[in-house]
Tab-separated table of C-alpha atoms in Angstrom:
chain	number	residue	atom	x	y	z
A	1	MET	CA	96.042	61.010	111.764
A	2	LEU	CA	96.080	63.927	114.212
A	3	MET	CA	92.338	63.918	114.843
A	4	PRO	CA	91.578	66.144	117.878
A	5	THR	CA	89.422	64.554	120.570
A	6	PRO	CA	86.392	66.912	120.125
A	7	LEU	CA	86.379	66.101	116.395
A	8	LYS	CA	86.461	62.350	116.963
A	9	LYS	CA	83.754	62.756	119.604
A	10	VAL	CA	81.269	64.626	117.394
A	11	MET	CA	81.890	62.324	114.426
A	12	GLY	CA	81.387	59.334	116.724
A	13	GLU	CA	78.049	60.724	117.920
A	14	TYR	CA	76.783	61.027	114.335
A	15	LEU	CA	77.972	57.530	113.449
A	16	GLU	CA	76.352	56.023	116.564
A	17	ALA	CA	73.092	57.736	115.588
A	18	GLY	CA	73.265	56.035	112.173
A	19	PHE	CA	74.385	59.024	110.084
A	20	GLU	CA	77.306	59.449	107.725
A	21	ILE	CA	79.754	62.244	108.584
A	22	TYR	CA	83.097	63.302	107.103
A	23	LEU	CA	85.759	65.914	107.725
A	24	VAL	CA	86.208	67.994	104.563
A	25	GLY	CA	88.197	70.962	103.193
A	26	GLY	CA	91.064	72.625	105.029
A	27	GLY	CA	90.974	70.154	107.901
A	28	VAL	CA	91.827	67.326	105.518
A	29	ARG	CA	94.649	69.375	103.982
A	30	ASN	CA	96.038	69.971	107.466
A	31	LEU	CA	96.028	66.238	108.153
A	32	MET	CA	97.826	65.642	104.853
A	33	MET	CA	100.554	68.068	105.957
A	34	GLY	CA	100.876	66.508	109.404
A	35	LYS	CA	98.993	69.315	111.164
A	36	THR	CA	96.027	69.154	113.508
A	37	PRO	CA	92.805	70.396	111.858
A	38	GLU	CA	91.311	73.617	113.274
A	39	ASN	CA	87.846	75.220	112.895
A	40	CYS	CA	86.656	72.050	111.212
A	41	ASP	CA	84.146	71.738	108.361
A	42	LEU	CA	82.151	68.520	108.243
A	43	THR	CA	79.587	67.125	105.827
A	44	THR	CA	76.769	64.725	106.709
A	45	ASN	CA	73.581	63.142	105.419
A	46	ALA	CA	71.775	64.356	108.556
A	47	THR	CA	69.386	67.242	107.911
A	48	PRO	CA	69.946	70.540	109.763
A	49	GLU	CA	67.038	69.702	112.074
A	50	GLU	CA	68.583	66.317	112.894
A	51	SER	CA	71.946	67.980	113.540
A	52	LEU	CA	70.360	70.541	115.872
A	53	GLU	CA	68.767	67.735	117.870
A	54	LEU	CA	71.964	65.692	117.967
A	55	LEU	CA	74.077	68.678	119.064
A	56	LYS	CA	71.590	70.291	121.470
A	57	MET	CA	73.989	69.974	124.423
A	58	GLN	CA	76.591	72.055	122.517
A	59	SER	CA	74.256	75.078	121.998
A	60	PRO	CA	74.366	74.927	118.184
A	61	PHE	CA	73.076	77.698	115.932
A	62	TYR	CA	71.545	77.569	112.450
A	63	ASN	CA	70.693	80.803	110.637
A	64	ASN	CA	71.432	80.270	106.957
A	65	ASP	CA	69.963	78.706	103.819
A	66	PHE	CA	72.836	76.337	103.137
A	67	GLY	CA	72.265	73.594	105.680
A	68	THR	CA	75.152	74.579	107.964
A	69	VAL	CA	74.786	74.033	111.710
A	70	SER	CA	77.581	75.631	113.749
A	71	TYR	CA	78.776	75.416	117.323
A	72	ASN	CA	81.777	76.508	119.362
A	73	VAL	CA	84.046	73.880	120.861
A	74	ASP	CA	86.919	74.071	123.339
A	75	VAL	CA	90.110	72.488	121.982
A	76	ASN	CA	92.893	72.517	124.578
A	77	GLY	CA	91.663	75.811	126.023
A	78	ARG	CA	91.180	77.445	122.608
A	79	GLU	CA	87.707	78.133	121.202
A	80	GLU	CA	87.134	76.856	117.670
A	81	LEU	CA	84.117	76.886	115.372
A	82	TYR	CA	82.858	73.577	113.975
A	83	GLU	CA	80.489	73.775	110.997
A	84	ILE	CA	78.439	70.733	109.984
A	85	THR	CA	76.683	70.970	106.621
A	86	THR	CA	74.089	68.642	105.151
A	87	TYR	CA	75.006	67.006	101.818
A	88	ARG	CA	73.908	69.459	99.130
A	89	SER	CA	72.831	69.306	95.538
A	90	GLU	CA	72.918	72.628	93.673
A	91	LYS	CA	71.664	73.476	90.183
A	92	GLU	CA	71.431	77.017	88.756
A	93	TYR	CA	73.544	80.039	89.838
A	94	SER	CA	71.888	82.851	87.893
A	95	ASP	CA	73.710	85.622	89.815
A	96	PHE	CA	77.160	83.924	89.690
A	97	ARG	CA	77.309	84.155	93.488
A	98	ARG	CA	74.963	81.712	95.179
A	99	PRO	CA	72.687	78.852	94.128
A	100	ASP	CA	69.123	79.732	93.157
A	101	ASN	CA	67.938	76.674	95.058
A	102	VAL	CA	69.623	74.364	97.539
A	103	SER	CA	68.325	70.840	97.998
A	104	TRP	CA	69.726	68.250	100.377
A	105	GLY	CA	71.802	65.575	98.703
A	106	LYS	CA	71.549	61.872	99.417
A	107	THR	CA	75.124	60.716	98.922
A	108	LEU	CA	78.683	61.793	99.602
A	109	GLU	CA	79.377	61.612	95.852
A	110	GLU	CA	76.650	64.194	95.200
A	111	ASP	CA	78.142	66.564	97.761
A	112	VAL	CA	81.774	66.154	96.723
A	113	THR	CA	81.174	66.821	93.026
A	114	ARG	CA	79.639	70.265	93.757
A	115	ARG	CA	82.780	71.462	95.559
A	116	ASP	CA	85.302	73.914	94.105
A	117	PHE	CA	88.740	72.254	93.893
A	118	THR	CA	89.932	68.676	94.079
A	119	VAL	CA	92.276	69.387	97.004
A	120	ASN	CA	89.225	70.630	98.941
A	121	ALA	CA	86.999	67.703	97.956
A	122	MET	CA	88.852	64.922	99.787
A	123	VAL	CA	87.200	63.769	103.007
A	124	VAL	CA	88.183	61.786	106.081
A	125	GLY	CA	85.722	59.337	107.580
A	126	ARG	CA	85.031	55.700	108.377
A	127	GLY	CA	83.838	52.562	106.659
A	128	ARG	CA	83.828	53.110	102.878
A	129	SER	CA	86.011	50.289	101.593
A	130	GLN	CA	84.395	50.576	98.170
A	131	VAL	CA	85.807	54.033	97.451
A	132	LEU	CA	88.217	54.703	94.607
A	133	ASP	CA	91.171	55.743	96.738
A	134	GLN	CA	91.757	55.548	100.469
A	135	ARG	CA	94.685	55.690	102.831
A	136	SER	CA	93.868	54.073	106.186
A	137	GLU	CA	95.210	54.655	109.643
A	138	GLY	CA	93.247	52.830	112.286
A	139	ALA	CA	89.536	53.464	111.831
A	140	TRP	CA	89.943	56.759	109.931
A	141	GLU	CA	90.256	56.749	106.153
A	142	LEU	CA	91.164	59.350	103.566
A	143	ILE	CA	88.436	59.131	100.934
A	144	ASP	CA	89.186	60.600	97.525
A	145	LEU	CA	86.498	60.534	94.830
A	146	VAL	CA	87.996	63.229	92.558
A	147	ASN	CA	91.732	62.417	92.453
A	148	GLY	CA	92.464	65.244	94.861
A	149	LEU	CA	95.286	63.274	96.477
A	150	ALA	CA	97.240	63.135	93.217
A	151	ASP	CA	96.757	66.888	92.704
A	152	PHE	CA	97.787	67.580	96.298
A	153	GLU	CA	100.982	65.577	95.893
A	154	LYS	CA	101.754	67.380	92.595
A	155	GLY	CA	100.990	70.793	94.117
A	156	LEU	CA	98.088	71.538	91.752
A	157	ILE	CA	94.897	73.545	92.224
A	158	ARG	CA	92.368	71.939	89.855
A	159	ALA	CA	88.639	72.637	89.648
A	160	VAL	CA	86.270	69.742	90.307
A	161	GLY	CA	84.767	68.832	86.931
A	162	ASP	CA	84.440	71.590	84.319
A	163	PRO	CA	86.176	74.731	85.675
A	164	ARG	CA	83.987	77.026	83.571
A	165	LEU	CA	80.902	75.608	85.275
A	166	ARG	CA	82.481	75.910	88.734
A	167	PHE	CA	83.386	79.574	88.167
A	168	GLY	CA	79.993	80.261	86.611
A	169	GLU	CA	78.411	78.999	89.842
A	170	ASP	CA	80.424	81.337	92.074
A	171	ALA	CA	82.806	83.760	90.393
A	172	LEU	CA	84.685	84.333	93.660
A	173	ARG	CA	86.070	80.809	93.255
A	174	MET	CA	88.525	82.288	90.742
A	175	MET	CA	90.101	84.354	93.512
A	176	ARG	CA	89.911	81.384	95.865
A	177	ALA	CA	91.978	79.346	93.392
A	178	ILE	CA	94.689	81.999	93.567
A	179	ARG	CA	94.376	82.234	97.336
A	180	PHE	CA	94.950	78.499	97.768
A	181	ALA	CA	97.869	78.600	95.326
A	182	SER	CA	99.525	81.485	97.211
A	183	LYS	CA	98.746	79.908	100.582
A	184	LEU	CA	100.073	76.439	99.757
A	185	GLY	CA	102.736	77.382	97.219
A	186	PHE	CA	100.839	75.405	94.559
A	187	THR	CA	100.355	75.954	90.816
A	188	ILE	CA	96.947	76.377	89.186
A	189	GLU	CA	96.274	73.558	86.718
A	190	GLU	CA	96.280	74.685	83.063
A	191	LYS	CA	92.582	74.222	82.193
A	192	THR	CA	91.552	75.809	85.474
A	193	LEU	CA	93.850	78.777	84.816
A	194	LEU	CA	92.526	79.223	81.273
A	195	ALA	CA	88.968	79.180	82.597
A	196	ILE	CA	89.840	81.951	85.079
A	197	GLU	CA	91.230	84.080	82.236
A	198	GLU	CA	88.121	83.377	80.154
A	199	LYS	CA	85.651	84.103	82.972
A	200	SER	CA	87.536	86.916	84.758
A	201	GLU	CA	84.882	89.551	83.963
A	202	LEU	CA	82.347	87.590	86.028
A	203	LEU	CA	84.139	88.825	89.141
A	204	ALA	CA	82.331	92.147	88.614
A	205	LYS	CA	79.150	90.322	89.742
A	206	ILE	CA	80.633	89.745	93.205
A	207	SER	CA	80.207	92.223	96.067
A	208	LYS	CA	83.210	94.396	96.849
A	209	GLU	CA	83.146	93.165	100.451
A	210	ARG	CA	83.652	89.528	99.403
A	211	ILE	CA	86.366	90.517	96.925
A	212	ARG	CA	88.154	92.572	99.589
A	213	GLU	CA	88.150	89.715	102.091
A	214	GLU	CA	89.478	87.227	99.535
A	215	PHE	CA	92.131	89.715	98.425
A	216	LEU	CA	93.269	90.274	102.013
A	217	ARG	CA	93.578	86.507	102.464
A	218	ILE	CA	95.839	86.412	99.403
A	219	LEU	CA	97.915	89.264	100.840
A	220	GLY	CA	98.109	87.457	104.183
A	221	SER	CA	99.371	84.240	102.592
A	222	PRO	CA	103.002	83.015	102.551
A	223	TYR	CA	103.355	84.029	98.866
A	224	PRO	CA	101.395	87.301	98.469
A	225	ALA	CA	103.419	88.702	95.539
A	226	ASP	CA	102.914	85.490	93.567
A	227	GLY	CA	99.198	85.753	94.295
A	228	VAL	CA	99.049	89.329	92.969
A	229	LEU	CA	101.004	88.270	89.872
A	230	MET	CA	98.327	85.637	89.206
A	231	LEU	CA	95.587	88.242	89.703
A	232	LEU	CA	97.354	90.383	87.101
A	233	SER	CA	98.024	87.628	84.566
A	234	THR	CA	94.454	86.306	84.691
A	235	GLY	CA	92.842	89.745	84.374
A	236	LEU	CA	91.052	89.473	87.722
A	237	ILE	CA	92.754	92.514	89.231
A	238	LYS	CA	91.228	94.711	86.518
A	239	GLN	CA	87.820	94.082	88.094
A	240	PHE	CA	88.642	95.594	91.493
A	241	LEU	CA	92.068	97.305	91.387
A	242	PRO	CA	92.546	98.583	87.803
A	243	GLU	CA	94.984	101.269	88.987
A	244	MET	CA	97.651	98.564	89.198
A	245	LEU	CA	97.588	98.214	85.407
A	246	GLU	CA	98.595	101.885	85.009
A	247	CYS	CA	101.939	101.018	86.631
A	248	LYS	CA	102.772	98.199	84.233
A	249	ASN	CA	105.276	99.788	81.835
A	250	VAL	CA	106.252	102.889	83.789
A	251	LEU	CA	110.057	103.091	84.007
A	252	GLN	CA	111.546	104.924	86.971
A	253	GLY	CA	115.087	105.809	85.912
A	254	GLY	CA	117.870	106.745	88.302
A	255	HIS	CA	118.915	103.879	90.589
A	256	HIS	CA	115.682	102.004	89.856
A	257	ARG	CA	116.040	99.018	87.521
A	258	LEU	CA	112.371	97.986	87.764
A	259	THR	CA	109.111	99.407	86.460
A	260	VAL	CA	106.744	100.882	89.042
A	261	LEU	CA	104.641	97.701	88.994
A	262	GLU	CA	107.662	95.428	89.364
A	263	HIS	CA	108.977	97.554	92.232
A	264	MET	CA	105.651	97.449	94.111
A	265	LEU	CA	105.487	93.663	93.703
A	266	GLU	CA	109.063	93.255	94.944
A	267	SER	CA	108.304	95.556	97.882
A	268	LEU	CA	105.329	93.358	98.754
A	269	ARG	CA	107.536	90.275	98.501
A	270	GLU	CA	110.043	91.857	100.895
A	271	CYS	CA	107.522	93.290	103.385
A	272	PRO	CA	108.550	92.134	106.890
A	273	SER	CA	105.016	92.509	108.272
A	274	SER	CA	102.496	89.663	108.003
A	275	ASP	CA	99.558	92.071	108.490
A	276	PRO	CA	97.563	92.077	105.208
A	277	ILE	CA	96.608	95.754	105.676
A	278	ILE	CA	100.255	96.819	105.874
A	279	ARG	CA	101.036	94.529	102.946
A	280	PHE	CA	98.231	96.188	100.985
A	281	ALA	CA	99.635	99.655	101.710
A	282	THR	CA	103.052	98.352	100.633
A	283	LEU	CA	101.602	97.014	97.384
A	284	ILE	CA	100.035	100.358	96.421
A	285	HIS	CA	102.547	102.746	98.031
A	286	ASP	CA	103.708	104.089	94.622
A	287	ILE	CA	100.296	103.873	92.935
A	288	GLY	CA	100.404	107.643	92.263
A	289	LYS	CA	103.583	107.537	90.164
A	290	PRO	CA	102.022	107.027	86.705
A	291	ARG	CA	99.696	110.019	87.191
A	292	SER	CA	102.498	112.271	88.485
A	293	GLN	CA	105.123	111.218	85.935
A	294	ARG	CA	107.025	114.104	84.342
A	295	PHE	CA	110.173	114.399	82.213
A	296	LYS	CA	112.742	117.119	82.884
A	297	CYS	CA	115.004	118.608	80.190
A	298	ARG	CA	118.623	118.270	81.265
A	299	LYS	CA	119.525	121.655	79.786
A	300	CYS	CA	116.734	124.090	80.566
A	301	GLY	CA	114.761	122.170	83.205
A	302	LYS	CA	111.452	122.366	81.305
A	303	MET	CA	108.976	119.667	82.444
A	304	PHE	CA	107.066	117.461	79.978
A	305	ARG	CA	104.052	115.258	80.668
A	306	ASP	CA	104.735	112.453	78.214
A	307	LEU	CA	107.632	111.247	76.095
A	308	SER	CA	107.255	108.085	74.063
A	309	GLU	CA	110.529	108.109	72.084
A	310	GLU	CA	113.997	106.990	73.240
A	311	MET	CA	115.437	110.370	72.114
A	312	THR	CA	113.593	113.650	72.357
A	313	THR	CA	114.133	117.284	71.449
A	314	CYS	CA	113.129	119.797	74.090
A	315	ALA	CA	110.319	121.984	72.731
A	316	ASN	CA	111.599	124.841	74.869
A	317	CYS	CA	115.357	124.968	74.123
A	318	GLY	CA	115.800	122.506	71.230
A	319	PHE	CA	118.279	120.273	73.119
A	320	LEU	CA	118.356	116.651	71.809
A	321	GLN	CA	118.703	114.128	74.635
A	322	PRO	CA	117.899	110.529	75.610
A	323	THR	CA	114.557	110.146	77.377
A	324	LYS	CA	116.023	107.704	79.890
A	325	GLY	CA	116.951	109.416	83.138
A	326	MET	CA	114.657	112.419	82.593
A	327	VAL	CA	111.742	110.998	84.543
A	328	THR	CA	110.484	112.500	87.820
A	329	PHE	CA	107.534	111.683	90.086
A	330	TYR	CA	107.309	114.825	92.201
A	331	GLY	CA	104.349	114.714	94.574
A	332	HIS	CA	103.414	111.128	93.739
A	333	GLU	CA	102.715	110.425	97.414
A	334	VAL	CA	100.030	113.158	97.438
A	335	VAL	CA	98.474	111.809	94.229
A	336	GLY	CA	98.759	108.311	95.732
A	337	GLU	CA	96.966	109.419	98.897
A	338	LYS	CA	93.931	110.493	96.854
A	339	MET	CA	94.003	107.275	94.818
A	340	ALA	CA	94.385	105.136	97.952
A	341	LYS	CA	91.308	106.827	99.435
A	342	GLU	CA	89.291	106.013	96.299
A	343	ILE	CA	90.508	102.401	96.363
A	344	VAL	CA	89.766	101.653	100.031
A	345	GLU	CA	86.345	103.303	99.747
A	346	ARG	CA	85.563	101.254	96.633
A	347	LEU	CA	86.566	98.025	98.393
A	348	LYS	CA	84.643	99.076	101.515
A	349	PHE	CA	87.447	98.783	104.049
A	350	ASN	CA	86.447	99.744	107.577
A	351	GLY	CA	87.352	103.181	108.928
A	352	LYS	CA	90.446	102.095	110.845
A	353	GLN	CA	91.823	100.167	107.864
A	354	MET	CA	91.118	103.107	105.534
A	355	GLU	CA	92.954	105.535	107.789
A	356	LYS	CA	96.017	103.292	108.046
A	357	VAL	CA	96.338	102.593	104.308
A	358	ILE	CA	95.828	106.250	103.316
A	359	THR	CA	98.305	107.470	105.954
A	360	LEU	CA	101.013	104.973	105.000
A	361	VAL	CA	100.722	105.827	101.302
A	362	ARG	CA	100.760	109.580	102.025
A	363	TRP	CA	103.830	109.625	104.265
A	364	HIS	CA	105.963	106.790	102.874
A	365	MET	CA	108.377	109.313	101.313
A	366	PHE	CA	109.346	111.078	104.551
A	367	ALA	CA	113.034	112.018	104.494
A	368	TYR	CA	115.367	111.760	107.481
A	369	GLN	CA	118.436	113.922	108.023
A	370	PRO	CA	120.825	113.397	110.961
A	371	ASP	CA	120.505	117.073	111.930
A	372	MET	CA	116.731	116.775	112.451
A	373	THR	CA	115.739	117.994	115.915
A	374	ASP	CA	113.848	115.834	118.395
A	375	ALA	CA	110.889	118.154	117.825
A	376	ALA	CA	110.994	117.359	114.092
A	377	ILE	CA	110.950	113.628	114.887
A	378	ARG	CA	107.958	114.163	117.176
A	379	ARG	CA	106.160	116.124	114.454
A	380	LEU	CA	106.788	113.258	112.047
A	381	ILE	CA	105.343	110.757	114.533
A	382	ARG	CA	102.371	113.062	115.093
A	383	LYS	CA	101.703	113.329	111.336
A	384	VAL	CA	101.902	109.581	110.788
A	385	GLY	CA	100.309	108.680	114.126
A	386	LYS	CA	101.799	106.697	117.003
A	387	GLU	CA	99.670	103.745	115.986
A	388	ASN	CA	101.078	103.827	112.432
A	389	ILE	CA	104.736	104.749	112.867
A	390	ASN	CA	106.080	101.198	113.291
A	391	ASP	CA	104.004	100.079	110.309
A	392	MET	CA	105.559	102.929	108.327
A	393	VAL	CA	109.001	101.589	109.232
A	394	MET	CA	107.927	98.166	107.923
A	395	LEU	CA	106.815	99.757	104.648
A	396	ARG	CA	110.088	101.670	104.321
A	397	ILE	CA	112.090	98.464	104.817
A	398	ALA	CA	109.987	96.793	102.104
A	399	ASP	CA	110.414	99.832	99.825
A	400	ARG	CA	114.206	99.772	100.269
A	401	LYS	CA	114.543	96.044	99.638
A	402	GLY	CA	112.079	96.235	96.752
A	403	SER	CA	114.482	98.689	95.118
A	404	GLY	CA	117.431	96.341	95.536
A	405	ALA	CA	118.891	98.152	98.564
A	406	LYS	CA	119.984	96.569	101.835
A	407	THR	CA	117.393	96.020	104.551
A	408	THR	CA	118.760	98.946	106.487
A	409	SER	CA	121.495	101.593	106.636
A	410	TRP	CA	123.141	103.595	109.414
A	411	ARG	CA	120.801	106.492	108.628
A	412	PHE	CA	117.705	104.288	108.757
A	413	MET	CA	118.888	102.597	111.972
A	414	GLU	CA	119.416	106.008	113.548
A	415	LEU	CA	115.904	107.078	112.516
A	416	GLN	CA	114.403	103.945	114.113
A	417	LYS	CA	116.371	104.607	117.308
A	418	ARG	CA	115.240	108.217	117.501
A	419	ILE	CA	111.607	107.298	116.835
A	420	GLY	CA	111.815	104.827	119.717
A	421	GLU	CA	113.236	107.526	121.996
A	422	GLN	CA	110.459	110.014	121.187
A	423	LEU	CA	107.446	107.682	121.210
A	424	PHE	CA	106.722	108.274	124.889
A	425	GLU	CA	107.000	112.051	124.758
A	426	PRO	CA	103.853	114.246	124.512
A	427	MET	CA	102.274	113.855	121.055
A	428	GLU	CA	98.719	115.054	121.605
A	429	ILE	CA	97.043	117.932	123.434
A	430	ASN	CA	95.686	115.383	125.920
A	431	ASP	CA	99.283	114.439	126.834
A	432	MET	CA	99.835	117.843	128.480
A	433	VAL	CA	99.689	118.177	132.259
A	434	VAL	CA	97.044	120.912	131.929
A	435	ASN	CA	93.640	120.742	130.249
A	436	GLY	CA	90.638	122.844	129.319
A	437	ARG	CA	89.380	123.015	132.910
A	438	ASP	CA	92.690	124.539	133.981
A	439	VAL	CA	92.401	127.183	131.250
A	440	MET	CA	88.831	128.075	132.312
A	441	GLU	CA	89.847	128.264	135.966
A	442	VAL	CA	92.871	130.496	135.339
A	443	LEU	CA	91.027	132.797	132.933
A	444	LYS	CA	87.701	132.679	134.812
A	445	VAL	CA	85.822	132.049	131.559
A	446	GLU	CA	83.100	129.710	130.334
A	447	PRO	CA	83.693	127.039	127.647
A	448	GLY	CA	84.343	128.594	124.227
A	449	PRO	CA	86.749	128.778	121.255
A	450	ILE	CA	89.384	130.592	123.331
A	451	ILE	CA	89.994	127.402	125.358
A	452	GLY	CA	90.983	125.337	122.334
A	453	LYS	CA	93.060	128.194	120.901
A	454	ILE	CA	95.159	128.508	124.060
A	455	LEU	CA	95.588	124.748	124.455
A	456	LYS	CA	96.795	124.556	120.864
A	457	GLU	CA	99.374	127.298	121.441
A	458	LEU	CA	100.577	125.586	124.619
A	459	PHE	CA	100.869	122.277	122.830
A	460	GLU	CA	102.988	123.774	120.048
A	461	GLU	CA	105.448	124.890	122.719
A	462	VAL	CA	105.448	121.466	124.401
A	463	LEU	CA	105.868	119.680	121.081
A	464	GLU	CA	108.923	121.856	120.387
A	465	ASP	CA	110.358	121.389	123.882
A	466	THR	CA	108.936	118.577	126.043
A	467	GLY	CA	110.680	120.055	129.078
A	468	LYS	CA	107.964	122.717	129.084
A	469	ASN	CA	105.292	120.138	129.941
A	470	GLU	CA	105.375	121.295	133.560
A	471	ARG	CA	102.199	122.387	135.304
A	472	GLU	CA	103.619	125.534	136.917
A	473	TYR	CA	105.122	126.744	133.643
A	474	LEU	CA	101.972	126.062	131.596
A	475	LEU	CA	99.671	127.785	134.106
A	476	LYS	CA	101.969	130.810	133.900
A	477	ARG	CA	101.806	130.698	130.077
A	478	ILE	CA	97.989	130.595	130.184
A	479	ARG	CA	97.986	133.882	132.065
A	480	GLU	CA	100.502	135.379	129.626
A	481	LEU	CA	98.524	134.238	126.581
A	482	LYS	CA	95.418	135.863	128.060
A	483	ASN	CA	97.199	139.199	128.129
A	484	ASP	CA	98.510	138.680	124.580
């Protein structure tokens, strides 16, 4: 087993002091997959006070109600967080989020049976030859009291004990089940899945911040689209992103063979970025389509809000025509921008994340023509933001592939090339070689609105022609603008 030296050292210290201690959770899964555990979670029969005393040389900290003592450890030059938690025994969860009371457990069995999923309830430790299942290598043993090994080998996420009780204790565990499935490429066991469907409304009891973080972990996993599909099929997504359900049966027509929902899921699947924020923007990039859907009469051009039949007669000109192919989504990116703002505010994203998601949704439809001037490319970059333009390219690649198109085209490659060429040209007023002090000095005026007005006019010229970003020319223009 690939037990890192600091891990073996701390476990050895507990054992020498007469305590039990076991590696648990993700660290055990890493060992099972031949990986070295990182940011390890451990469980022990030592109380928090005993752990603080035992670890006093490592500057531990303890500021919670759950018996977890934490400390930072250097592993091959990389800082990791080790968390050591006292065996726990939990009873009632009246708020579906956290136990009403936490009492310290006496045995490993007590601690293991309160955990969420069998693949997370296996532990690695020493000296328990009486356990039900163990796989030894030297002094370290895999200890499995809940048949987690069998589930791991079958690729199953199964709740420990009664899944309805587990999800009633902490409703966020339902999202965690999906996160582990999308992270590991596993399937959720049937009874566990049914319990999620049955208890899905309990997710409304969980804070939006916790839901957001779990959702971003799903989006950051190796199989994000599969994770979102599970959120949809279980009903969980209705509790925090109900707008997705509006897209379910919305056909797009034209070259699109998929519904809006199917297209957004395929775009997510094809997204070349691993950043969960960009993946989130990709997932909801067409969220405004259902609310901007219109149908256009082929004969007179009259627009209709809703058509439910396969054939329809235009109320304006009386022309009978098939509904298919009449659909339009004009302005859906503007509608989507407003919806994206509501969504990220509801889920309490931070300001930087909000700005990125809203911007990517708003501008994902930008059109490129080969005859666009360099100034037009710079204006596009300015609208989207230098910090967002490469992310926008990632979204466009995902959008193309999610529609069944090739990853790129000559037109798209040319756009990427031209964006790269313009990225280092002046994009902001601060990029000019003159500033407000220069304006005040030339005009002999005090600070006031005129300064900003002139700088803005100068910048419009520079944005149109970067060759004008010369100090002598701009000082001359300041004097001319004064006279104007």
